Coordinates of C-alpha atoms and ligand atoms in Angstrom, one line a residue:
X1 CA 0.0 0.0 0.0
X2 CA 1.3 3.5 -0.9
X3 CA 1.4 6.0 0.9
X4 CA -2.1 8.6 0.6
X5 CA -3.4 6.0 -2.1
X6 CA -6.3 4.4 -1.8
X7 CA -7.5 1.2 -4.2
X8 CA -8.4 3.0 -7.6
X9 CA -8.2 6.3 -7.0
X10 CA -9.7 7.1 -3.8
X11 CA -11.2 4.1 -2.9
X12 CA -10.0 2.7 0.5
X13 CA -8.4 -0.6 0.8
X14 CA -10.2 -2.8 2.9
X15 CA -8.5 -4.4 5.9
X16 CA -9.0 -6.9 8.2
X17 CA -7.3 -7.1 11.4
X18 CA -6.6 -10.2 13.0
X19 CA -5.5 -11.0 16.1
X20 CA -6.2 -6.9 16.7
X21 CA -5.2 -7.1 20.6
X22 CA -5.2 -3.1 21.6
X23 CA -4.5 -2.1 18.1
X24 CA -1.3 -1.8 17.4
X25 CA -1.9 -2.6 14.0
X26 CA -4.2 0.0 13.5
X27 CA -2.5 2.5 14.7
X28 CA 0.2 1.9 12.2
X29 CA -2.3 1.9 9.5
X30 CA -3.4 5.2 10.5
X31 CA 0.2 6.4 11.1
X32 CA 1.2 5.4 7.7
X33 CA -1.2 8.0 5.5
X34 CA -2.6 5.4 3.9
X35 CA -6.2 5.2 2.1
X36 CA -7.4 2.4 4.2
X37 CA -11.1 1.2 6.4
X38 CA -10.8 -1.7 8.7
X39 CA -13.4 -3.1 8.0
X40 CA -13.5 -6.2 10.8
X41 CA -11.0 -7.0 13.3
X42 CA -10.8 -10.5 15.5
X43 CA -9.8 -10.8 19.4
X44 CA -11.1 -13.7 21.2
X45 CA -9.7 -11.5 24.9
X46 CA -12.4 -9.5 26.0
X47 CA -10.2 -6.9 28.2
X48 CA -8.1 -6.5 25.0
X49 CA -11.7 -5.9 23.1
X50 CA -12.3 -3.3 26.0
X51 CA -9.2 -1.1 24.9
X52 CA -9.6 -1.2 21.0
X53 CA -13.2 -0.3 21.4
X54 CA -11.9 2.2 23.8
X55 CA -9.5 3.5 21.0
X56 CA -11.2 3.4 17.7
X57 CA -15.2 3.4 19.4
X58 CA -15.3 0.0 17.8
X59 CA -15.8 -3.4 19.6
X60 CA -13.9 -6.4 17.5
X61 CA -15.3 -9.6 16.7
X62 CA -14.9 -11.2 19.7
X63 CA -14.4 -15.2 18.9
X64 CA -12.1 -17.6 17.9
X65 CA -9.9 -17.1 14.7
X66 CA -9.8 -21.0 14.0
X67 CA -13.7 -21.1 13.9
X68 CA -13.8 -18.6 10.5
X69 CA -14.5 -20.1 7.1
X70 CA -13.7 -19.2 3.3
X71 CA -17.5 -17.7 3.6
X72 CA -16.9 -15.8 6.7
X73 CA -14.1 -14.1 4.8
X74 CA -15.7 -13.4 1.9
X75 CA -18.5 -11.6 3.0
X76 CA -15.7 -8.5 3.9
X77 CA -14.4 -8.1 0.4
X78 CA -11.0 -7.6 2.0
X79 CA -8.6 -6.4 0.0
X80 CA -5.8 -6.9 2.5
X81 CA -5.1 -8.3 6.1
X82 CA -2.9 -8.0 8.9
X83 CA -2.0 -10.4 11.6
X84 CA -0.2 -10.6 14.8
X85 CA -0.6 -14.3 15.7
X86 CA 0.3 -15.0 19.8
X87 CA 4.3 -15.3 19.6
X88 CA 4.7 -17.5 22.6
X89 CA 5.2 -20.8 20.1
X90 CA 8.2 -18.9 19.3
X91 CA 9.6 -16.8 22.3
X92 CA 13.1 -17.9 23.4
X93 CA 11.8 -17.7 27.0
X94 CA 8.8 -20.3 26.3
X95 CA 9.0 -24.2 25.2
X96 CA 9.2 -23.2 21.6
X97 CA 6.6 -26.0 20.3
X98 CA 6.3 -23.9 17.3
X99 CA 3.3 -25.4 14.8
X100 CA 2.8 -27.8 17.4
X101 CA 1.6 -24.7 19.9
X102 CA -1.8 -25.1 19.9
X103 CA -1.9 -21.4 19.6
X104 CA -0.1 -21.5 16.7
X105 CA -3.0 -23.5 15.3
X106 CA -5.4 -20.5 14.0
X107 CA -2.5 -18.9 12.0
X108 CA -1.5 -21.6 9.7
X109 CA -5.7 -22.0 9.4
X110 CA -6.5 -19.2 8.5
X111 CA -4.1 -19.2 5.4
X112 CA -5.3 -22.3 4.6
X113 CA -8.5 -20.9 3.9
X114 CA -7.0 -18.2 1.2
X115 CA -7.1 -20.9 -1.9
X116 CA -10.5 -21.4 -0.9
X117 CA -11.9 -17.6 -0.5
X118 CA -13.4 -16.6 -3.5
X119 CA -12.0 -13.0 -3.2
X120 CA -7.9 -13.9 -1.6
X121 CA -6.8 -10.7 -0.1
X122 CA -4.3 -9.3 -2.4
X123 CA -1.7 -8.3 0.4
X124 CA -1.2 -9.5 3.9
X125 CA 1.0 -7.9 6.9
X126 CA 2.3 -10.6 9.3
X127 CA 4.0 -9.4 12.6
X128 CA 5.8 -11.7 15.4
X129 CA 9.0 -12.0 17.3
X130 CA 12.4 -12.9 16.5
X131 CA 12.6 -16.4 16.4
X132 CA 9.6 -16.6 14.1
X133 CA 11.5 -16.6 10.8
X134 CA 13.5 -20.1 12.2
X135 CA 10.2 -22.0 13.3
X136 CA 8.5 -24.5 11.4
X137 CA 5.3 -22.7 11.1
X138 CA 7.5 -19.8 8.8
X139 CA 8.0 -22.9 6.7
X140 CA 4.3 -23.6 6.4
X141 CA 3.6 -19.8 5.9
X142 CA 6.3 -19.4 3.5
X143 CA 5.3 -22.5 1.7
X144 CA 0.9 -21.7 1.5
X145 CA 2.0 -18.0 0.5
X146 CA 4.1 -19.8 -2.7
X147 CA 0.8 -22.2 -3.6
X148 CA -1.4 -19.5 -3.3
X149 CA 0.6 -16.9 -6.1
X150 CA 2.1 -14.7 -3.1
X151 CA 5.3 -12.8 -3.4
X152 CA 6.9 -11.8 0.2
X153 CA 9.6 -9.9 1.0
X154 CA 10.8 -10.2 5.4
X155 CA 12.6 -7.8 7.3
X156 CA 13.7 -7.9 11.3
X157 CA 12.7 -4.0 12.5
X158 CA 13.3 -2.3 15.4
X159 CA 11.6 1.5 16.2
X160 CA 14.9 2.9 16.6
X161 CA 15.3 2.5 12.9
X162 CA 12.5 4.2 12.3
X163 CA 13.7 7.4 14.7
X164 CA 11.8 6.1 18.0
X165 CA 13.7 5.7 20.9
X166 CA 12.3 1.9 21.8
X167 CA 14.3 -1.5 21.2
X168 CA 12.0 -3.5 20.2
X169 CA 13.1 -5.7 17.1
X170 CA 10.6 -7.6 15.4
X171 CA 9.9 -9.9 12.4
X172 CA 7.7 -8.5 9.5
X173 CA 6.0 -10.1 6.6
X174 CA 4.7 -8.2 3.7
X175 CA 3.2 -10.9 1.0
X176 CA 1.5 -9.7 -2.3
X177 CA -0.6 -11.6 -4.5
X178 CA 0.4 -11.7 -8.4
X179 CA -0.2 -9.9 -10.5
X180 CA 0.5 -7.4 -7.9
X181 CA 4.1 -6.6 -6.9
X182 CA 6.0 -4.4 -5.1
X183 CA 7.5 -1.1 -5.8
X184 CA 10.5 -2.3 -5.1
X185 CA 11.5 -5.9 -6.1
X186 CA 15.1 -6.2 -4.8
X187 CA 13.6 -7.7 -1.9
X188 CA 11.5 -10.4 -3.1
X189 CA 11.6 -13.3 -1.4
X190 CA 14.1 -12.6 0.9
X191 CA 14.8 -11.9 4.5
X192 CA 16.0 -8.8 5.4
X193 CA 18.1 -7.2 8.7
X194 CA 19.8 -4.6 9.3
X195 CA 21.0 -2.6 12.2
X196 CA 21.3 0.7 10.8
X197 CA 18.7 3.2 10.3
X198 CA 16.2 3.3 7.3
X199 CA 16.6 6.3 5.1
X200 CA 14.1 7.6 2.3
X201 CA 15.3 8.3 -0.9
X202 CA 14.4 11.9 -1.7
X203 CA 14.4 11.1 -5.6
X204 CA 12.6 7.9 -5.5
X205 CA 10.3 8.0 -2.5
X206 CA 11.9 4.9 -1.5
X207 CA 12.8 3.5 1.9
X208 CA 16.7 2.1 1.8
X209 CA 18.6 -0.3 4.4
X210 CA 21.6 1.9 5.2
X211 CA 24.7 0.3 4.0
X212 CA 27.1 0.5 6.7
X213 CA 29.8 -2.4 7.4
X214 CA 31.0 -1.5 10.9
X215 CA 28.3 -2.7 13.8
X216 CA 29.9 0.5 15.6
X217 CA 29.3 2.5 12.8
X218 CA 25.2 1.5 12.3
X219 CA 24.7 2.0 16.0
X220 CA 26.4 5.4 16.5
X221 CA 23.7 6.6 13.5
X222 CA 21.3 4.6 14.6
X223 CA 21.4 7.0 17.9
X224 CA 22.1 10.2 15.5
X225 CA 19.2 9.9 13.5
X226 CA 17.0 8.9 16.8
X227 CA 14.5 10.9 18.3
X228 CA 15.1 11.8 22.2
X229 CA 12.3 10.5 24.7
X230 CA 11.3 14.1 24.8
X231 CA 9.7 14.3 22.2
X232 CA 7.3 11.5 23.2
X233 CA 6.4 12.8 26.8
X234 CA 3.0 14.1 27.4
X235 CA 5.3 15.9 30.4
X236 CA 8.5 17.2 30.0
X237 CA 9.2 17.3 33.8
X238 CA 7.1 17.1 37.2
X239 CA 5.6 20.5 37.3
X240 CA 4.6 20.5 33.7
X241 CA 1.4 18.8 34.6
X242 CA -0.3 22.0 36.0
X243 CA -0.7 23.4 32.5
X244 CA -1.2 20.2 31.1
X245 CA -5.0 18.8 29.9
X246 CA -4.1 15.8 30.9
X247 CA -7.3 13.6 31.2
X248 CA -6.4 9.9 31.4
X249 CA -7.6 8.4 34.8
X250 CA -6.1 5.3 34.7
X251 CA -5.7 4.0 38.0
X252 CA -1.6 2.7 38.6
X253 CA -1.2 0.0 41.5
X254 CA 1.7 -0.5 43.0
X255 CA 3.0 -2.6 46.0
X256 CA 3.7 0.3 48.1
X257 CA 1.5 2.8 49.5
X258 CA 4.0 5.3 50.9
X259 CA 4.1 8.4 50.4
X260 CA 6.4 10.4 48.7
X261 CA 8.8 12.4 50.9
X262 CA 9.4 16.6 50.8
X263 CA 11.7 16.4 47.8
X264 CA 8.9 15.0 45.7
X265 CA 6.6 17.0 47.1
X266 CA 5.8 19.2 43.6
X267 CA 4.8 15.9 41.9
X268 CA 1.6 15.8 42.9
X269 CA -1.8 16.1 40.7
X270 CA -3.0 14.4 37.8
X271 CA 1.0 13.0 36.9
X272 CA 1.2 11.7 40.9
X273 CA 0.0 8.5 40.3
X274 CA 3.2 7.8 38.0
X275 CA 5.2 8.6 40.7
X276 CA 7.8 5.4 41.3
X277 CA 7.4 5.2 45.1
X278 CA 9.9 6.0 47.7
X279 CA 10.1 2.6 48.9
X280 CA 10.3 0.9 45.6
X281 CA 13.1 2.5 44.6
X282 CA 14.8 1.4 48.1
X283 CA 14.3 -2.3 47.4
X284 CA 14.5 -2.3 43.9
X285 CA 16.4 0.5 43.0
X286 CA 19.2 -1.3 41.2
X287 CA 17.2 -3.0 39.0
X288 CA 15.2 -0.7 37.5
X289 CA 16.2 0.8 34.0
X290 CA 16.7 4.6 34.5
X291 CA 15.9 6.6 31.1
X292 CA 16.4 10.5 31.0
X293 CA 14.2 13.0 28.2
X294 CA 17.2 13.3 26.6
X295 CA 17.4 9.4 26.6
X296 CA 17.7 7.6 23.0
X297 CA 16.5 4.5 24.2
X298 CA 13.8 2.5 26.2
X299 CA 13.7 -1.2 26.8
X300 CA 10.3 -2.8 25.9
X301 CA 7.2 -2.6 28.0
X302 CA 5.4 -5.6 29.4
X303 CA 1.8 -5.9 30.2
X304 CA 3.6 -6.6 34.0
X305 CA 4.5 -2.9 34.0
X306 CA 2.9 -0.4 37.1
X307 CA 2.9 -3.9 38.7
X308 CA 6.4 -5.1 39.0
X309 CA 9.6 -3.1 38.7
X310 CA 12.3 -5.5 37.3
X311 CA 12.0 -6.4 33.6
X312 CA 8.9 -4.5 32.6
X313 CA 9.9 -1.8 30.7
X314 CA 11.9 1.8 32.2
X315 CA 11.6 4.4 34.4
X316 CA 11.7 7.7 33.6
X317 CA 13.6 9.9 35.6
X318 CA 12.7 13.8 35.4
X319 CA 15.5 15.4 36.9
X320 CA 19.4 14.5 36.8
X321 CA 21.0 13.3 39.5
X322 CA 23.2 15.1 41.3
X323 CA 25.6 12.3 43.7
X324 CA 27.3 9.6 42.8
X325 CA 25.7 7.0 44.9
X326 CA 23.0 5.4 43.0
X327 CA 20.0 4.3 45.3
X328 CA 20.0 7.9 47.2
X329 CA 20.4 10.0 44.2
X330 CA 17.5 8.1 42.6
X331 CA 15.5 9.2 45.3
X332 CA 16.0 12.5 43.7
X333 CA 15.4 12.1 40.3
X334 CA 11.8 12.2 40.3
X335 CA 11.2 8.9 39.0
X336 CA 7.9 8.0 36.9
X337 CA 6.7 5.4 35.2
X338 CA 5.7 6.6 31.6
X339 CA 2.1 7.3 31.0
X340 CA -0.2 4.8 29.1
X341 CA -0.5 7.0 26.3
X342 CA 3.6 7.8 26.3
X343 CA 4.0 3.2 26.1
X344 CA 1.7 3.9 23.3
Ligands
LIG1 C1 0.5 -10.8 19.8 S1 -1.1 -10.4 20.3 C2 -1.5 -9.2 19.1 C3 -1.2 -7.8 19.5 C4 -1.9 -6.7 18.7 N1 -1.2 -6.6 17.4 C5 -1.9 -5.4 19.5 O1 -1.5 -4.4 18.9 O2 -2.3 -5.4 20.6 C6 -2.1 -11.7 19.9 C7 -3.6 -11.5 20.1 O3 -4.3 -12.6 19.5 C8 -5.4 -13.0 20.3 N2 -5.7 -14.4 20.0 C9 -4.9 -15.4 20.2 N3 -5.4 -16.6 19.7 C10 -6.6 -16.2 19.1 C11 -7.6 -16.9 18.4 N4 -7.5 -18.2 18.2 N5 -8.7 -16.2 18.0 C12 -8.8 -14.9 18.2 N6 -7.8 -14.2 18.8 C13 -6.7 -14.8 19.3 C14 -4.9 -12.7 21.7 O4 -6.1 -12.5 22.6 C15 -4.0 -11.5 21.6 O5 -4.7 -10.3 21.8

């Protein structure tokens, strides 16, 4: 899909969104300018339901993937879909059953179903972790999308090489159906990853790998051409929030309920309840991951964040230290956990 373009014209493409989550997907789709309605999305988790209808006023299908049929399908028109199948077949932390997962099972289904649909989608969008490209169902994927007249190209992507400052590198499937092809078709039927940043082609409009041989060499421009957290902070620092319209009431739970001491004492209001407390950073202080606005980086957020403390994503801290002994100058940082709208 092009930029702006819809299908002939200004016709939108119509998408389906499967395994839609808290729409992630559909965010992108929006973010990317293009001419596009979603016109049916499919979650079988109800809170997860809760939070897209919360974001786009629209409640998804709510039922299981693996129950759809070619007639299902057909009654969208779809011209294109997207899908985020569950990654834990594939996670390096979990058993790695892969296509034997029974939650691996809908995903290989539902592209079974495409030689039988009497309207295939034309293009499809497949996202999942690293570690999905190795696993048997790829081979299955790889090996319907060839029967059924696709052409794919894969890439492994991570937001910093798109200018945001999150790790978060992930495997990405773009699959078009002949005749169609893509603008590009250097790519075809490969696997692509890079470390460096992406850069656009002012002549051609087109999106380049930057070629660069030394690992030192893509990471120091990786971080040059990187947005600072900044820029993605709905508060630049603790006493921003009494000009702010900040609205969101979401309630933040943490195992602590003491209170914050004197030198917090400006954090209070609307932006209080993101507040890391006192006593959390005593007990758990050197674990946490410290990022600063000026930060170009941020390790991935779990659904475990505002919960637990180690692993779950950083904290951001809104003023500089100023001692060298970590656990009390952290105390004086003004710690915070980032807003739902800032993970977002
Ligand atoms: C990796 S997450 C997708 C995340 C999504 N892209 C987002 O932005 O939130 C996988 C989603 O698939 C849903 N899911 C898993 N198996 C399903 C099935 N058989 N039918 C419908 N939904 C399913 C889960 O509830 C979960 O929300």
């Amino acid at each position: 899909m092009e930029k702006g373009l819809g299908k002939q014209g200004d016709e939108p493409w119509r998408v389906l969104e499967f395994y839609s989550g808290i729409g992630g997907m559909r965010y992108s789709l929006m973010k990317a300018g293009v001419n596009a309605e979603v016109v049916e999305a499919f979650d079988i988790n109800d809170t997860a339901n809760d939070v897209y209808q919360h974001n786009f006023g629209h409640r998804p299908y709510q039922g299981n993937i693996q129950s759809l049929t070619a007639a299902d399908l057909d009654r969208y028109g779809a011209d294109a879909w997207l899908l985020s199948p569950p990654c834990q077949p594939y996670t390096r932390q979990g058993l790695q059953k892969q296509s034997g997962d029974a939650r691996a099972f809908s995903f290989l289904n539902i592209l079974e179903l495409i030689p039988h649909t009497s309207q295939p989608p034309i293009m499809l969008f497949v996202e999942n972790v690293v570690g999905f490209e190795t696993s048997d169902t790829h081979t299955k994927m790889i090996e319907i999308l060839g029967r059924t007249n696709f052409i794919t190209q894969e890439f492994i992507l991570s937001p910093l090489q798109f200018g945001v400052p999150y790790s978060r590198p992930r495997y990405f499937c773009l699959a078009k159906r002949k005749p169609s092809t893509f603008q590009s078709q250097l790519f075809n039927n490969q696997l692509l990853q890079s470390p460096g940043p992406l850069f656009r082609h002012t002549n051609t409009e087109e999106t380049v790998f930057c070629e660069l041989d030394e690992p030192q060499e893509s990471w120091d421009r990786l971080l040059e051409s990187c947005e600072s957290i900044e820029s993605f902070l709905e508060f630049k620092n603790c006493s921003d929030q009494s000009e702010s319209n900040f609205v969101d009431t979401t309630t933040v739970s943490t195992d602590s309920d003491e209170v914050l001491d004197e030198g917090n004492e400006y954090c209070s209001g609307g932006l209080d309840q993101y507040s890391v407390p006192l006593s959390l950073i005593e007990r758990w202080g050197s674990a946490m991951d410290i990022v600063y606005p000026d930060s170009k980086r941020c390790c991935c957020f779990t659904k475990s964040y505002y919960r637990y403390v180690k692993g779950t994503g950083s904290l951001l801290a809104t003023l500089q230290p100023n001692n060298e002994d970590k656990a009390s100058s952290l105390k004086e940082q003004c710690l915070r956990y980032f807003t739902p709208r800032e993970v977002c």
